[in-house]
Short mmCIF file of C-alpha atoms in Angstrom, two decimals:
data_model
loop_
_atom_site.label_atom_id
_atom_site.label_comp_id
_atom_site.label_asym_id
_atom_site.label_seq_id
_atom_site.Cartn_x
_atom_site.Cartn_y
_atom_site.Cartn_z
CA UNK A 1 -37.23 64.04 -45.40
CA UNK A 2 -37.38 65.53 -42.23
CA UNK A 3 -34.73 65.07 -39.88
CA UNK A 4 -37.21 63.79 -37.39
CA UNK A 5 -38.28 61.53 -39.96
CA UNK A 6 -35.08 59.93 -40.38
CA UNK A 7 -34.52 59.59 -36.67
CA UNK A 8 -37.95 57.05 -37.11
CA UNK A 9 -35.97 54.71 -38.69
CA UNK A 10 -32.95 54.62 -36.30
CA UNK A 11 -34.43 55.57 -32.79
CA UNK A 12 -31.04 54.07 -31.32
CA UNK A 13 -28.96 56.62 -33.10
CA UNK A 14 -31.25 59.32 -32.34
CA UNK A 15 -31.22 58.73 -28.77
CA UNK A 16 -26.96 58.64 -29.04
CA UNK A 17 -26.86 61.99 -29.73
CA UNK A 18 -29.26 63.44 -26.75
CA UNK A 19 -27.17 61.77 -24.16
CA UNK A 20 -23.16 61.58 -23.38
CA UNK A 21 -21.85 58.35 -24.41
CA UNK A 22 -21.18 57.34 -20.61
CA UNK A 23 -25.13 57.44 -20.32
CA UNK A 24 -25.49 55.90 -23.63
CA UNK A 25 -24.06 52.47 -22.90
CA UNK A 26 -26.43 52.38 -19.77
CA UNK A 27 -29.59 53.24 -22.00
CA UNK A 28 -28.26 51.13 -24.78
CA UNK A 29 -28.30 48.03 -22.26
CA UNK A 30 -31.69 49.20 -20.23
CA UNK A 31 -33.71 49.34 -23.48
CA UNK A 32 -32.20 46.30 -24.93
CA UNK A 33 -33.49 44.89 -21.68
CA UNK A 34 -37.06 46.06 -22.36
CA UNK A 35 -37.68 46.24 -26.19
CA UNK A 36 -34.38 45.93 -28.35
CA UNK A 37 -35.43 49.85 -29.75
CA UNK A 38 -38.37 48.38 -31.08
CA UNK A 39 -40.91 51.48 -30.91
CA UNK A 40 -43.55 48.63 -31.29
CA UNK A 41 -42.95 46.24 -29.12
CA UNK A 42 -45.54 45.28 -26.86
CA UNK A 43 -45.94 43.23 -23.36
CA UNK A 44 -49.46 41.85 -23.68
CA UNK A 45 -50.03 40.97 -20.15
CA UNK A 46 -49.16 44.34 -18.93
CA UNK A 47 -50.01 46.55 -21.79
CA UNK A 48 -46.59 48.27 -21.61
CA UNK A 49 -45.77 49.43 -24.85
CA UNK A 50 -42.75 51.04 -27.01
CA UNK A 51 -39.21 51.02 -26.84
CA UNK A 52 -38.95 52.55 -23.11
CA UNK A 53 -42.01 49.82 -22.63
CA UNK A 54 -44.14 52.23 -20.61
CA UNK A 55 -47.65 51.29 -19.10
CA UNK A 56 -50.30 53.15 -20.16
CA UNK A 57 -50.48 55.18 -17.26
CA UNK A 58 -47.20 56.76 -17.45
CA UNK A 59 -47.67 57.88 -21.30
CA UNK A 60 -50.54 59.38 -19.64
CA UNK A 61 -48.63 61.47 -16.61
CA UNK A 62 -46.11 62.87 -19.37
CA UNK A 63 -48.55 63.75 -21.51
CA UNK A 64 -48.24 62.06 -24.20
CA UNK A 65 -50.49 60.06 -26.23
CA UNK A 66 -51.57 56.58 -25.10
CA UNK A 67 -48.86 54.54 -27.10
CA UNK A 68 -47.73 57.25 -29.41
CA UNK A 69 -46.42 55.16 -32.62
CA UNK A 70 -43.53 57.94 -32.73
CA UNK A 71 -39.80 56.78 -31.82
CA UNK A 72 -38.83 60.33 -31.61
CA UNK A 73 -41.71 61.26 -29.15
CA UNK A 74 -41.11 58.20 -27.30
CA UNK A 75 -37.38 58.43 -26.68
CA UNK A 76 -37.99 62.04 -25.87
CA UNK A 77 -40.80 60.63 -23.31
CA UNK A 78 -38.55 57.97 -21.83
CA UNK A 79 -35.52 60.15 -21.43
CA UNK A 80 -37.67 62.72 -19.44
CA UNK A 81 -38.99 60.16 -17.27
CA UNK A 82 -35.28 58.94 -16.43
CA UNK A 83 -34.52 62.21 -15.66
CA UNK A 84 -37.40 63.04 -13.30
CA UNK A 85 -37.31 59.30 -11.59
CA UNK A 86 -33.76 58.19 -11.75
CA UNK A 87 -31.62 61.50 -12.85
CA UNK A 88 -30.05 59.64 -14.91
CA UNK A 89 -30.16 56.29 -17.54
CA UNK A 90 -26.82 54.51 -15.31
CA UNK A 91 -29.21 54.86 -12.25
CA UNK A 92 -32.22 53.48 -13.85
CA UNK A 93 -30.29 50.74 -15.02
CA UNK A 94 -28.66 50.07 -11.77
CA UNK A 95 -32.34 50.12 -10.32
CA UNK A 96 -33.36 47.60 -12.95
CA UNK A 97 -30.65 45.34 -12.31
CA UNK A 98 -31.63 44.92 -8.91
CA UNK A 99 -35.48 44.69 -9.43
CA UNK A 100 -36.32 43.67 -12.85
CA UNK A 101 -38.09 46.57 -13.91
CA UNK A 102 -37.58 50.16 -13.71
#
């Protein structure tokens, strides 16, 4: 079993290896609000999907396949999105707390 396959079953643990402890605390709160770390989470009204609840257009903007099933791909894309848009997971969480979305 490859390391990536092992991370598929443990997306939260995988994300924890990629960010600092302080940023992970914010990321964990943000993702629990969005999907509870469920890579199959779906919002039927907005069509948002995955751990970070990306809209289909967001997946396309970051050159990832629409609705990738891989938790590893979702986390890589999500962390990239947070870095580009908010600089940090804590900034994204603050935005979410003010607006109800990020």
